[in-house]
Each structure stands twice: as structure tokens, then as C-alpha cells.
Amino acid sequence: MNINSLSMLCFAFQSAFIATISPAQTLWYQQPATNWQTEALPIGNGSLGAMIFGNEAQERIMFNEDSLWIGDENDTGSYQSFGDVFVHFQPTGRRVDGISDGDKDASAYRRELDIGTAVHQTRYTKDGIRYRREAFASHPAGVMVFRYTADQAGAHSGSVELTDNHEGSIVVDGNTITATGSLAGYEYGKAERQTPPPYAIALDYQSRVMVLHEGGRVTTANGRIEFAECDALTILVAAGTDYVNQRELGWKGPHPRDRIAKILSEASQRNYSQLHAEHIADYQKLYQRFSIELPGNSNSDLPTNERLLAYQNDASDQAFESLMVQYARYLMISCSRPGSLPANLQGLWNDSNNPPWRSDYHSDVNVQMNYWFVDQTNLSECFEPYSEYQHSVRAVRRDVTAAKYGVRGWATRSENGIFGGSSYLWVPGDAAWLAQNLWDHYAYTRDKQYLRTRAYPIIKELCQFWEDYLIEVPGSTESPGDGSKGKLVSPASVSPEHGPESIGNSYEQQLVYDLFTNFIEGSTDLDVDHEYRAVVMELRSRLLAPQIGRWGQLQEWMQDIDDPKDQHRHLSHLIAVYPGRQIAPSITPELAQAAAVSLDARGDSGTGWSIGWKISLWARLLNGDRAHRILQNSLKPCTTTEIVMNYAGGTYPNLLMAHPPFQIEANFGYAAGFCELLIQSHLGELHLLPALPTAWPDGEVRGLKARGNYEIDFAWEKSELKSAVIRSPLSTVPKIRIAGSDHVIAPDDDSRIRWIEGS
């Protein structure tokens, strides 16, 4: 069989494969993208990613690599944009039956992203030829792969161009284009390189594009690779920097050139089918662990941008709501895999060297929200970049904290970069919040090795910080003059981005309580630090507790100064409800009611992440219908990318969610809130269907995780639990509560529940 016949056979096979794609797993559109934030579709392998536009005349591949950062140990710096690969196509000039068909525009156009396989496709007909493009970012191969085929031989002519956003040197050699450069001199907020360089660290970087062709010919000219009358093209893209997450090495390793050349060479030794199959198998090991089924309607057949609009008039398309959970999982797998950096404000996708809010690791809600849903939806491996990053910057944070406050342990400012540098306000509670995620990952996995080496050391350091840093409020004892100790509060600080600087704000009080609680449980599980555990228990007993104010609200500050008309986007005084566990209707009903009063006063709108947080808060307060109403609000169409601080969020046509502009934690916060409506496990029991919305009378979920390392499949009908299977690899017997019942049961107490031990 010759190469032309083989290409045609592959094209026919791909056509049959496409026909099997489930619409429940697919985003699709009938036109190319024009804006990366709102319309282009993302691919990623954890550290390397791209936004794909799908224009038939010129494909733009806007690519990023997650370690392309400026900054140092003293300043956050910012995430950077790598560049673009442009594939320019020339008209074929073909004639049909000897007569030009006059077809100058593409027809039968379809652009889609199958999140079940993590493969992007574009299909169209032009000049009587059916074209197909496929793209994916392979984690095992370490490259992005772009495949161009058609149903006629010799249909591809044009050129491939690589751009670089930091004045790198671009060299064309044979079938490869290479861009090599340095980030020295670049500074956040400045368009031009600065002299002298503003940062003590400057990474070196490289990107490479390799063009493989079948049939036709490939040449080089004008800094591009030109291809003519090719039957098919496969383009491989790799990129990276010399960043390493080790302070002792100065954050830098060998130049990336040899590593990138090796990655490309090895990938090019395999054919497209091998790369494609390897990628899908690797991706689906994660993706297929979890599924959620809610009923849809005829809107499921619409293009995704039209489906988003139709949802506003017919919210019975509950399958669209569940699709958003799976899309969040797709995005997480794409931007946070072992060996990568954690997801930043935009995941890893970015077109600017001065991106909004530095596209950094904001520690006053954003990076924490990114990871709330990861363990819930059975993606525990995707948490590793978060814990490794926090581990890598500990020493920097200890040094700057000692210089700032003269205490042990560490705190942080709210903007953070990959070298440990930070900027904006010092908010000591932020560090305790970062540690809350570390503990929660342990609570889900029960991985004691992880607890011992990653979570517990940080939690202990932060306890030491607060042991040194807390202050005693004079005269705060219940019986003044009896010699008893006063209450402990945080020194003057802000409730993030909101209100006065004041001692004892609820944000920090609640987080310190949670931190101390996690230390006590962690030291008990590891059987270590018995004496210090007693110290921390005593400190926790003296913390100023949550207080109810004059209008029945949960106070945001130690003083009763909350404004009932305040609808600020931050909800920092409600951390004890979610993601914390200090306040809940079943254990602190009066405080839970006060939290509901405060949350109600803040309203149902806000920025994208604020809306996402409110879904989880109302779920924890067991008000599923209110949570679902806000969930629906988050799916309102949004088109603006302008920075508007209190804009009511929304969803772009490509289903990325808006702050605005795009910030990925809104997608991730949505998924976390969705799961909290179906299961809660923060109180030492499995609460099935704790806050099921009226709008979801029937459904099924598989592979949902709960704290204690339980994996659960369950279905419900007419708002009642139908069946459940609970698997416990650790062979521990869970306590179970069903749909808001006052009674806790064992698995054997309900015939609908099957418990599988040791699986």
C-alpha cells in the first residue's frame, strides 16, 4: 500500500471514529475562534499547553509552558507568554471535472474538543476537498501533536512559522524551527527589557517545532518551513526552561536545549497513531475514573455557544451543568500533572507578558479554590504540583517572615511566584489557608507518607508562627481578675481585600482554628510531637471563637461593624463553613444560621470565583436550591474581557469562566460546589445527597471520592437514594448519613448500600 492510499485509509478511519464521539463529552462550534479567552479551545499535558483557533486559512497555535516566569525570591514577577506557531495554508487551486468549483470559503465547518479523549479537531470542506486537523498535548511524549490530513492527495501547501515573545533567536534548520532566549531584563508591568535586570533570577528557555510530512516536499525560506502538495503533515511542538523547583540549586538547572531536542527526537520516532493511542490511554487513566449523569434535553445537540445561550431560557438541560464538571476535570488534567507547576490564575494559558494579576498564585482564595475539587473527582495525582510547590518555597518564606515579623515559621503576601517571591499585602492567614488544602488532600487519601513529608512539616511550621504571633486581648476573660488567661487573636490585619485593618478578624481566627485542629489530628495519626500537641490544644482552646452580631450575622471582625448592605465579593469570614469544618448545621446550628444570614446579605452575584464559592457555602448550609440557583447564575453568557472588579462573573462561549477576565478558579470552584451538593464528608461521616436541588430529581455519579479514601458510586430517583456502592481500600467502615437524616448509620443498616472492603 502506498503512502497516498494509507493517508486516505487513515482519513476514513478518523471519520468513523469521530462519528462515535459522545455529544455529552464534546464542545463544538461552527466557526473559528477569534479571541483566545472567550472562543479558542485549550489543550495541555500539565506543563505544556496551547489555545487553538481553527481558522482554515491560518491556524494559530498560541502556546505556553508553565515555568516561563520572571521574578525572584523578593518579587512575584509574573507568568509569561511563550509565542505562537502559525500554519499558513495556500489555496489548492484545484478544479473539479476540469472546471473550477468557485468555492472560495470553507463549508461543513466544525471545530470541537472531545474532553473524553483530550483531542481537538477541526473539519471543513474547501475547493471540494474535505480537510481534517487533530491536536492533542501528550503527557507521556512531552510534546503537542498537530495532524493535518485530507481526503485527496497533495492537498496541503503553505508554511509553518514560529514566533517568540521575548526577542529570542529563531533558527530554521531542515524540518525544525528553534527559538532560544533568556528572560533577563523583563519586568512585570514593563513592555521593554530593563537595564540593569530587575530580578536576581533569569531563566533561559527554548521552543522547537518539527514538521513531518507525507508526500510532497518541504523546504526552508524566509525563516519558515514551507511545504508543498503534501498528503499529510504532523507537527510536533516542545518547549521549556531551565527552571528547577530547588532553592539550593538557585532555581536553575541545565539549559533546556538538550532535553527538548531529546523529547522531540523520541516523539518523532513514533508514528501519529502510536502517539495518539498513547496519549488517549494516559489521559483516560485519570479522566474515566469519574462520571456524572444528569438528564439533558434537545439543547444537547446544539453547538456549544448556542447551547450556553439556550440554557438561559431552558435550564432543564441539566446535562450541560454536569458537562461543566467534566470540563473542569479536563482543564485540571491539562494544567496540573505530576512534575508540573500548579495551576495558576489562568491554568497555564496566557497571551501576555503582563497578564492580569500577574497570572500568579493568589493565596487569598484563588489557588486554594483551584484544588478544592481535585480529590473529590478522583484526580488526586493532579494535586501533587500544589504540594510540591508549597514545599519548594518554604525556606524563602521562612527567611522573609523572620525579617518581617521576627518569629518562627512563615507567612506570605497574597501574590506569589515560582521562586518564593511575593508582592501585594501581607495577610498572615493566607499561609494557613494554603495549608488547609494540604491537610484536605491527606484527609481524602490517608497517605501517611505524604502527610509525613509534605503536609505535616508545613502545618507544624505554621503552628509555630501563630504560637509566636498571636496576641492576648486584655480583659477578655469571662471572670476578670481570677487569674485566667485572655483570648488569643491575630494582630491587626485585613479580611482579604475588604474592610479595615483590625485585630482578630474572623478570616484569620477561623483559619488558625482549622490549622491547629489539623495539626492535632496529624500529629496523632503520625504519633509524633506529643508535647507540642498539648501546647497547640491549649492555644486552640483560647482562640476567640466565631461571634454573632447585632443583625444576626456571623461577624467578619472582632468588632460588630458588619454592614448588612455590603455585597463584597470576598466571603472570608465564612471559611469556617467552607472549606473549613468549624461551623455546620448539625454541630453548631446557631452559628450556621448566622453564616446563612451573612451569606444571604452578600447576594447571589459576584466575580466568577465568588459565585463558585457561594455554591459550596450554600451546599454546606444544606440549602441545595439556593446553591443551584447560584450555579445557574455562573452559567450566564459573558463576552467582556475587561477587568471589572465586582462584575457578576459568567461563562464564555468556550466554557472558560470569567472574573472577568478569564480566571480558571471559577471553573474549578463550580465543580467543587457541584460535588458538595451530592456528598459531604468533612464531619467524619459520609453524607449522601446532603443538599440535592429540586431541579435534580434523578441522576447517577460514579467514582466520587470522600474523605477517608472512600470511593462511591450512587444513583437517585425522585430525589431519593436508589443505590450506593462504597469502596474502602483501607477497610475502614464509614459512618453514613442519607439526605439530611438526623441518624447516622453503618453500611449494613440500609439495603440500598453495598460496602466493598479492601478494594
mmCIF file of N, CA and C in Angstrom, residues 167-216:
data_model
loop_
_atom_site.group_PDB
_atom_site.id
_atom_site.type_symbol
_atom_site.label_atom_id
_atom_site.label_comp_id
_atom_site.label_asym_id
_atom_site.label_seq_id
_atom_site.Cartn_x
_atom_site.Cartn_y
_atom_site.Cartn_z
ATOM 1 N N GLU A 167 12.088 38.194 22.284
ATOM 2 C CA GLU A 167 13.219 38.555 21.425
ATOM 3 C C GLU A 167 14.249 37.443 21.310
ATOM 4 N N GLY A 168 13.786 36.203 21.366
ATOM 5 C CA GLY A 168 14.697 35.081 21.220
ATOM 6 C C GLY A 168 15.204 34.945 19.795
ATOM 7 N N SER A 169 16.267 34.205 19.655
ATOM 8 C CA SER A 169 16.843 33.936 18.344
ATOM 9 C C SER A 169 16.097 32.771 17.707
ATOM 10 N N ILE A 170 15.608 32.971 16.494
ATOM 11 C CA ILE A 170 14.844 31.939 15.791
ATOM 12 C C ILE A 170 15.678 31.417 14.630
ATOM 13 N N VAL A 171 15.881 30.101 14.615
ATOM 14 C CA VAL A 171 16.725 29.458 13.613
ATOM 15 C C VAL A 171 15.935 28.342 12.954
ATOM 16 N N VAL A 172 15.996 28.290 11.628
ATOM 17 C CA VAL A 172 15.377 27.210 10.867
ATOM 18 C C VAL A 172 16.475 26.284 10.378
ATOM 19 N N ASP A 173 16.328 24.993 10.665
ATOM 20 C CA ASP A 173 17.324 24.015 10.260
ATOM 21 C C ASP A 173 16.604 22.758 9.797
ATOM 22 N N GLY A 174 16.561 22.533 8.488
ATOM 23 C CA GLY A 174 15.877 21.371 7.952
ATOM 24 C C GLY A 174 14.385 21.451 8.215
ATOM 25 N N ASN A 175 13.892 20.457 8.948
ATOM 26 C CA ASN A 175 12.454 20.422 9.243
ATOM 27 C C ASN A 175 12.128 20.936 10.637
ATOM 28 N N THR A 176 13.050 21.689 11.241
ATOM 29 C CA THR A 176 12.860 22.147 12.623
ATOM 30 C C THR A 176 13.111 23.651 12.740
ATOM 31 N N ILE A 177 12.231 24.327 13.481
ATOM 32 C CA ILE A 177 12.425 25.737 13.829
ATOM 33 C C ILE A 177 12.670 25.806 15.329
ATOM 34 N N THR A 178 13.681 26.552 15.738
ATOM 35 C CA THR A 178 14.046 26.646 17.152
ATOM 36 C C THR A 178 14.114 28.106 17.574
ATOM 37 N N ALA A 179 13.491 28.421 18.701
ATOM 38 C CA ALA A 179 13.602 29.749 19.309
ATOM 39 C C ALA A 179 14.308 29.601 20.650
ATOM 40 N N THR A 180 15.382 30.351 20.850
ATOM 41 C CA THR A 180 16.177 30.260 22.071
ATOM 42 C C THR A 180 16.379 31.655 22.636
ATOM 43 N N GLY A 181 16.209 31.803 23.951
ATOM 44 C CA GLY A 181 16.377 33.126 24.530
ATOM 45 C C GLY A 181 16.493 33.104 26.037
ATOM 46 N N SER A 182 16.507 34.297 26.604
ATOM 47 C CA SER A 182 16.615 34.488 28.050
ATOM 48 C C SER A 182 15.565 35.494 28.506
ATOM 49 N N LEU A 183 15.122 35.328 29.747
ATOM 50 C CA LEU A 183 14.148 36.260 30.325
ATOM 51 C C LEU A 183 14.824 37.411 31.067
ATOM 52 N N ALA A 184 16.138 37.508 30.979
ATOM 53 C CA ALA A 184 16.870 38.575 31.666
ATOM 54 C C ALA A 184 16.396 39.940 31.190
ATOM 55 N N GLY A 185 16.094 40.809 32.148
ATOM 56 C CA GLY A 185 15.711 42.175 31.832
ATOM 57 C C GLY A 185 14.226 42.427 31.763
ATOM 58 N N TYR A 186 13.436 41.374 31.677
ATOM 59 C CA TYR A 186 11.989 41.573 31.626
ATOM 60 C C TYR A 186 11.449 41.807 33.038
ATOM 61 N N GLU A 187 10.523 42.758 33.156
ATOM 62 C CA GLU A 187 9.952 43.129 34.448
ATOM 63 C C GLU A 187 8.447 43.259 34.310
ATOM 64 N N TYR A 188 7.733 42.795 35.317
ATOM 65 C CA TYR A 188 6.276 42.888 35.274
ATOM 66 C C TYR A 188 5.846 44.352 35.177
ATOM 67 N N GLY A 189 4.923 44.617 34.248
ATOM 68 C CA GLY A 189 4.411 45.966 34.054
ATOM 69 C C GLY A 189 5.211 46.795 33.075
ATOM 70 N N LYS A 190 6.336 46.251 32.592
ATOM 71 C CA LYS A 190 7.177 46.988 31.638
ATOM 72 C C LYS A 190 7.190 46.237 30.308
ATOM 73 N N ALA A 191 7.031 46.971 29.230
ATOM 74 C CA ALA A 191 6.986 46.346 27.909
ATOM 75 C C ALA A 191 8.377 46.016 27.382
ATOM 76 N N GLU A 192 9.373 46.822 27.729
ATOM 77 C CA GLU A 192 10.716 46.642 27.196
ATOM 78 C C GLU A 192 11.639 46.023 28.238
ATOM 79 N N ARG A 193 12.702 45.404 27.769
ATOM 80 C CA ARG A 193 13.728 44.889 28.680
ATOM 81 C C ARG A 193 14.343 46.026 29.486
ATOM 82 N N GLN A 194 14.659 45.747 30.742
ATOM 83 C CA GLN A 194 15.212 46.762 31.627
ATOM 84 C C GLN A 194 16.713 46.544 31.826
ATOM 85 N N THR A 195 17.444 47.644 31.966
ATOM 86 C CA THR A 195 18.871 47.601 32.261
ATOM 87 C C THR A 195 19.156 48.482 33.458
ATOM 88 N N PRO A 196 19.759 47.967 34.536
ATOM 89 C CA PRO A 196 20.148 46.571 34.719
ATOM 90 C C PRO A 196 18.920 45.680 34.942
ATOM 91 N N PRO A 197 19.076 44.367 34.816
ATOM 92 C CA PRO A 197 17.936 43.463 35.016
ATOM 93 C C PRO A 197 17.332 43.645 36.404
ATOM 94 N N PRO A 198 16.021 43.679 36.500
ATOM 95 C CA PRO A 198 15.372 43.976 37.777
ATOM 96 C C PRO A 198 15.350 42.804 38.757
ATOM 97 N N TYR A 199 15.553 41.591 38.260
ATOM 98 C CA TYR A 199 15.425 40.409 39.122
ATOM 99 C C TYR A 199 16.756 39.661 39.217
ATOM 100 N N ALA A 200 16.954 39.006 40.354
ATOM 101 C CA ALA A 200 18.197 38.263 40.588
ATOM 102 C C ALA A 200 18.223 36.926 39.859
ATOM 103 N N ILE A 201 17.082 36.502 39.324
ATOM 104 C CA ILE A 201 16.991 35.231 38.611
ATOM 105 C C ILE A 201 16.507 35.516 37.196
ATOM 106 N N ALA A 202 17.126 34.875 36.225
ATOM 107 C CA ALA A 202 16.687 34.998 34.830
ATOM 108 C C ALA A 202 16.776 33.621 34.187
ATOM 109 N N LEU A 203 15.639 33.070 33.831
ATOM 110 C CA LEU A 203 15.600 31.746 33.229
ATOM 111 C C LEU A 203 15.963 31.805 31.747
ATOM 112 N N ASP A 204 16.590 30.732 31.277
ATOM 113 C CA ASP A 204 16.788 30.519 29.846
ATOM 114 C C ASP A 204 15.680 29.607 29.340
ATOM 115 N N TYR A 205 15.348 29.749 28.059
ATOM 116 C CA TYR A 205 14.224 28.975 27.532
ATOM 117 C C TYR A 205 14.492 28.561 26.099
ATOM 118 N N GLN A 206 13.702 27.623 25.629
ATOM 119 C CA GLN A 206 13.743 27.229 24.225
ATOM 120 C C GLN A 206 12.416 26.619 23.821
ATOM 121 N N SER A 207 12.024 26.852 22.576
ATOM 122 C CA SER A 207 10.882 26.164 21.972
ATOM 123 C C SER A 207 11.322 25.607 20.631
ATOM 124 N N ARG A 208 10.713 24.473 20.251
ATOM 125 C CA ARG A 208 11.060 23.847 18.974
ATOM 126 C C ARG A 208 9.802 23.337 18.286
ATOM 127 N N VAL A 209 9.811 23.477 16.972
ATOM 128 C CA VAL A 209 8.726 22.973 16.134
ATOM 129 C C VAL A 209 9.337 22.066 15.073
ATOM 130 N N MET A 210 8.853 20.842 14.981
ATOM 131 C CA MET A 210 9.321 19.897 13.973
ATOM 132 C C MET A 210 8.177 19.572 13.028
ATOM 133 N N VAL A 211 8.439 19.641 11.724
ATOM 134 C CA VAL A 211 7.429 19.385 10.700
ATOM 135 C C VAL A 211 7.755 18.072 9.997
ATOM 136 N N LEU A 212 6.853 17.092 10.098
ATOM 137 C CA LEU A 212 6.994 15.799 9.431
ATOM 138 C C LEU A 212 5.942 15.729 8.335
ATOM 139 N N HIS A 213 6.340 15.305 7.142
ATOM 140 C CA HIS A 213 5.393 15.338 6.026
ATOM 141 C C HIS A 213 5.294 13.980 5.359
ATOM 142 N N GLU A 214 4.151 13.748 4.752
ATOM 143 C CA GLU A 214 3.917 12.559 3.944
ATOM 144 C C GLU A 214 3.552 13.037 2.551
ATOM 145 N N GLY A 215 4.338 12.609 1.569
ATOM 146 C CA GLY A 215 4.140 13.088 0.214
ATOM 147 C C GLY A 215 4.593 14.523 0.078
ATOM 148 N N GLY A 216 4.662 15.013 -1.160
ATOM 149 C CA GLY A 216 5.035 16.401 -1.385
ATOM 150 C C GLY A 216 6.471 16.676 -1.003
#
